[in-house]
Short mmCIF file of C-alpha atoms in Angstrom, two decimals:
data_model
loop_
_atom_site.label_atom_id
_atom_site.label_comp_id
_atom_site.label_asym_id
_atom_site.label_seq_id
_atom_site.Cartn_x
_atom_site.Cartn_y
_atom_site.Cartn_z
CA UNK W 1 5.53 -59.75 -2.62
CA UNK W 2 2.34 -58.01 -1.54
CA UNK W 3 3.68 -57.83 2.00
CA UNK W 4 6.59 -55.59 0.91
CA UNK W 5 4.41 -53.39 -1.31
CA UNK W 6 1.75 -52.79 1.32
CA UNK W 7 2.16 -49.61 3.37
CA UNK W 8 0.33 -49.28 6.64
CA UNK W 9 -1.87 -46.25 7.23
CA UNK W 10 0.07 -45.56 10.40
CA UNK W 11 3.21 -44.79 8.38
CA UNK W 12 1.60 -42.11 6.18
CA UNK W 13 0.96 -38.83 8.08
CA UNK W 14 -2.45 -37.21 7.80
CA UNK W 15 -0.98 -33.83 6.92
CA UNK W 16 2.34 -32.27 6.01
CA UNK W 17 4.42 -30.91 8.87
CA UNK W 18 5.82 -27.37 8.80
CA UNK W 19 9.51 -27.12 8.08
CA UNK W 20 11.54 -26.26 11.18
CA UNK W 21 14.60 -24.06 10.89
CA UNK W 22 16.72 -24.85 13.90
CA UNK W 23 19.15 -22.57 15.70
CA UNK W 24 22.03 -24.35 13.98
CA UNK W 25 20.72 -23.51 10.52
CA UNK W 26 20.12 -19.85 11.36
CA UNK W 27 23.57 -19.43 12.89
CA UNK W 28 25.01 -21.31 9.95
CA UNK W 29 23.64 -18.68 7.58
CA UNK W 30 24.99 -15.83 9.72
CA UNK W 31 28.45 -17.36 10.07
CA UNK W 32 28.58 -18.24 6.37
CA UNK W 33 27.89 -14.58 5.58
CA UNK W 34 30.65 -13.61 8.04
CA UNK W 35 33.02 -16.03 6.30
CA UNK W 36 32.20 -14.50 2.90
CA UNK W 37 32.81 -11.05 4.40
CA UNK W 38 36.23 -12.09 5.70
CA UNK W 39 37.13 -13.67 2.35
CA UNK W 40 36.18 -10.53 0.40
CA UNK W 41 38.16 -8.38 2.85
CA UNK W 42 41.21 -10.58 2.27
CA UNK W 43 40.69 -10.34 -1.48
CA UNK W 44 40.28 -6.54 -1.35
CA UNK W 45 43.56 -6.00 0.54
CA UNK W 46 46.29 -8.60 0.76
CA UNK W 47 47.90 -8.98 4.16
CA UNK W 48 45.10 -7.21 5.99
CA UNK W 49 44.99 -9.78 8.78
CA UNK W 50 48.73 -9.56 9.41
CA UNK W 51 48.41 -5.77 9.49
CA UNK W 52 45.47 -6.04 11.90
CA UNK W 53 47.46 -8.15 14.35
CA UNK W 54 50.49 -5.86 14.16
CA UNK W 55 48.35 -2.72 14.57
CA UNK W 56 46.70 -4.07 17.72
CA UNK W 57 50.09 -4.84 19.22
CA UNK W 58 51.68 -1.45 18.54
CA UNK W 59 52.08 1.17 21.28
CA UNK W 60 53.39 3.96 19.08
CA UNK W 61 52.57 5.18 15.59
CA UNK W 62 49.26 3.31 15.40
CA UNK W 63 47.45 5.95 13.35
CA UNK W 64 50.17 6.27 10.72
CA UNK W 65 50.57 2.49 10.49
CA UNK W 66 46.85 1.94 10.00
CA UNK W 67 46.66 4.77 7.48
CA UNK W 68 49.39 3.16 5.37
CA UNK W 69 48.50 -0.54 5.63
CA UNK W 70 44.72 -0.73 6.22
CA UNK W 71 42.94 2.65 5.94
CA UNK W 72 39.75 2.68 8.00
CA UNK W 73 37.66 4.17 5.21
CA UNK W 74 38.53 1.47 2.66
CA UNK W 75 36.14 -1.42 1.85
CA UNK W 76 38.45 -3.99 3.47
CA UNK W 77 38.27 -2.28 6.87
CA UNK W 78 34.54 -1.72 6.58
CA UNK W 79 34.07 -5.40 5.82
CA UNK W 80 35.99 -6.27 8.99
CA UNK W 81 33.56 -4.11 10.94
CA UNK W 82 30.67 -5.91 9.28
CA UNK W 83 32.21 -9.20 10.35
CA UNK W 84 32.45 -7.85 13.89
CA UNK W 85 28.74 -7.05 13.87
CA UNK W 86 27.85 -10.51 12.53
CA UNK W 87 30.23 -12.59 14.64
CA UNK W 88 29.71 -10.69 17.90
CA UNK W 89 25.96 -10.74 17.29
CA UNK W 90 26.13 -14.50 16.76
CA UNK W 91 27.99 -14.89 20.05
CA UNK W 92 25.34 -12.85 21.89
CA UNK W 93 22.55 -14.83 20.23
CA UNK W 94 24.09 -18.18 21.14
CA UNK W 95 24.51 -17.04 24.73
CA UNK W 96 20.93 -15.78 25.07
CA UNK W 97 19.54 -18.93 23.45
CA UNK W 98 21.49 -21.13 25.86
CA UNK W 99 20.61 -19.12 28.97
CA UNK W 100 17.01 -19.79 29.95
CA UNK W 101 17.16 -17.13 32.68
CA UNK W 102 17.14 -14.40 30.03
CA UNK W 103 13.73 -13.75 28.53
CA UNK W 104 13.66 -11.34 25.60
CA UNK W 105 10.73 -10.52 23.36
CA UNK W 106 12.89 -11.26 20.32
CA UNK W 107 16.34 -12.80 20.69
CA UNK W 108 17.39 -11.50 17.27
CA UNK W 109 17.57 -8.02 18.82
CA UNK W 110 20.85 -8.99 20.51
CA UNK W 111 22.53 -8.63 17.11
CA UNK W 112 22.13 -4.88 17.56
CA UNK W 113 24.04 -4.89 20.86
CA UNK W 114 27.70 -5.13 19.65
CA UNK W 115 27.39 -2.54 16.92
CA UNK W 116 25.40 -0.26 19.26
CA UNK W 117 28.22 -0.31 21.81
CA UNK W 118 30.74 0.49 19.10
CA UNK W 119 28.66 3.38 17.73
CA UNK W 120 28.16 4.68 21.28
CA UNK W 121 31.91 4.79 21.92
CA UNK W 122 32.71 6.46 18.61
CA UNK W 123 29.88 8.97 19.00
CA UNK W 124 31.11 9.92 22.49
CA UNK W 125 34.62 10.38 21.15
CA UNK W 126 33.35 12.64 18.38
CA UNK W 127 31.15 14.62 20.80
CA UNK W 128 34.04 15.12 23.22
CA UNK W 129 36.28 16.14 20.34
CA UNK W 130 33.72 18.72 19.22
CA UNK W 131 33.13 20.11 22.74
CA UNK W 132 36.80 20.40 23.67
CA UNK W 133 38.16 21.37 20.26
CA UNK W 134 41.13 19.00 20.71
CA UNK W 135 40.69 16.80 17.66
CA UNK W 136 44.21 15.40 17.49
CA UNK W 137 44.10 13.92 20.98
CA UNK W 138 41.38 11.46 20.04
CA UNK W 139 42.88 10.12 16.82
CA UNK W 140 44.71 7.26 18.54
CA UNK W 141 41.87 6.17 20.88
CA UNK W 142 39.37 6.15 18.01
CA UNK W 143 41.72 4.14 15.82
CA UNK W 144 42.46 1.71 18.65
CA UNK W 145 38.74 1.23 19.27
CA UNK W 146 38.01 0.44 15.63
CA UNK W 147 40.90 -1.95 15.03
CA UNK W 148 40.23 -3.56 18.42
CA UNK W 149 36.66 -4.29 17.33
CA UNK W 150 37.91 -5.66 14.02
CA UNK W 151 40.34 -7.95 15.83
CA UNK W 152 37.67 -9.14 18.27
CA UNK W 153 35.34 -9.81 15.34
CA UNK W 154 37.96 -12.11 13.82
CA UNK W 155 38.35 -14.04 17.08
CA UNK W 156 34.60 -14.11 17.72
CA UNK W 157 34.06 -15.70 14.32
CA UNK W 158 36.15 -18.75 15.24
CA UNK W 159 34.61 -18.88 18.72
CA UNK W 160 31.10 -18.82 17.25
CA UNK W 161 31.93 -21.61 14.81
CA UNK W 162 33.32 -23.80 17.59
CA UNK W 163 30.39 -22.89 19.87
CA UNK W 164 27.96 -23.93 17.16
CA UNK W 165 29.53 -27.32 16.41
CA UNK W 166 30.71 -28.35 19.88
CA UNK W 167 27.63 -28.97 21.99
CA UNK W 168 27.55 -29.02 25.77
CA UNK W 169 30.34 -26.45 26.21
CA UNK W 170 28.23 -23.29 26.35
CA UNK W 171 29.61 -22.18 29.72
CA UNK W 172 33.21 -22.63 28.62
CA UNK W 173 32.71 -20.60 25.42
CA UNK W 174 30.81 -17.86 27.26
CA UNK W 175 33.65 -17.53 29.77
CA UNK W 176 36.23 -17.56 26.98
CA UNK W 177 34.46 -14.78 25.09
CA UNK W 178 34.19 -12.65 28.24
CA UNK W 179 37.88 -13.15 29.01
CA UNK W 180 38.84 -12.14 25.47
CA UNK W 181 36.57 -9.09 25.60
CA UNK W 182 37.95 -7.80 28.91
CA UNK W 183 41.53 -8.61 27.93
CA UNK W 184 41.24 -6.63 24.68
CA UNK W 185 39.44 -3.78 26.46
CA UNK W 186 42.04 -3.55 29.23
CA UNK W 187 44.94 -3.67 26.76
CA UNK W 188 43.33 -0.99 24.60
CA UNK W 189 42.53 1.29 27.55
CA UNK W 190 46.11 1.06 28.81
CA UNK W 191 47.46 1.99 25.39
CA UNK W 192 44.95 4.85 25.02
CA UNK W 193 45.82 6.28 28.45
CA UNK W 194 49.52 6.04 27.68
CA UNK W 195 49.07 7.88 24.38
CA UNK W 196 46.86 10.70 25.69
CA UNK W 197 49.07 11.24 28.75
CA UNK W 198 51.99 11.91 26.42
CA UNK W 199 49.87 14.65 24.84
CA UNK W 200 49.49 16.38 28.21
CA UNK W 201 45.89 15.39 28.97
CA UNK W 202 44.92 15.65 32.65
CA UNK W 203 44.09 12.56 34.72
CA UNK W 204 40.67 14.11 35.41
CA UNK W 205 39.66 13.80 31.78
CA UNK W 206 41.04 10.28 31.57
CA UNK W 207 38.94 9.16 34.54
CA UNK W 208 35.90 10.89 33.02
CA UNK W 209 36.52 9.11 29.72
CA UNK W 210 36.92 5.74 31.40
CA UNK W 211 33.69 6.08 33.39
CA UNK W 212 31.53 7.38 30.55
CA UNK W 213 32.87 5.46 27.55
CA UNK W 214 33.99 2.16 29.05
CA UNK W 215 32.05 1.45 32.25
CA UNK W 216 28.71 3.19 31.60
CA UNK W 217 27.84 1.27 28.38
CA UNK W 218 28.62 -2.07 30.03
CA UNK W 219 26.47 -1.17 33.04
CA UNK W 220 23.60 -0.24 30.75
CA UNK W 221 23.82 -3.60 29.00
CA UNK W 222 24.07 -5.44 32.33
CA UNK W 223 20.98 -3.79 33.79
CA UNK W 224 19.06 -4.25 30.55
CA UNK W 225 19.74 -7.99 30.62
CA UNK W 226 19.23 -8.51 34.34
CA UNK W 227 15.85 -6.83 34.10
CA UNK W 228 14.76 -9.78 31.95
CA UNK W 229 16.00 -12.43 34.38
CA UNK W 230 13.37 -14.63 36.02
#
């Protein structure tokens, strides 16, 4: 009996070890918050996800459709933008954590990247609208940008969950996310060009828009990341 009650000194540690919060736990908290955000958005406006899918597929009457079914200033739409910031930030964080060639002072800073790109695009639209005085021309592109980000945020949420729980497939998920991003961007740009051309906008301004609002931000992000490569 004494043999079973006796505990060797080697089994008992000399001091308590610090608790370690792994990447999985941190991402779990972020994605759980994103899930709560999506649930509240669904509760605030029934059918918002069906409306989001339909709005992203429309070529005509996007602004009026969004205004009637999912107004951008309502809490449900704002919650979808919050989900975009959380889910896209989680994707960026998972990628940076899995890529040892990227050395950042604080990997949490990548959460700022998706929302910064969105704010940059919207700010440039507003600045161009103010400089040119043609406010109505930019209604459709701005709406398409916002609902496109909301739609990507929804897809990124599921990608981040799968990325978190399926180990060893980091490259596949990174490629999938990039394909989805460029596919949504290309589809949105085509629709925006088609809409503004019908309003009589010159090709010169369209090329200027494409270079400054679509290509320039991506180049800035690329050079910022490659500067930290080993």
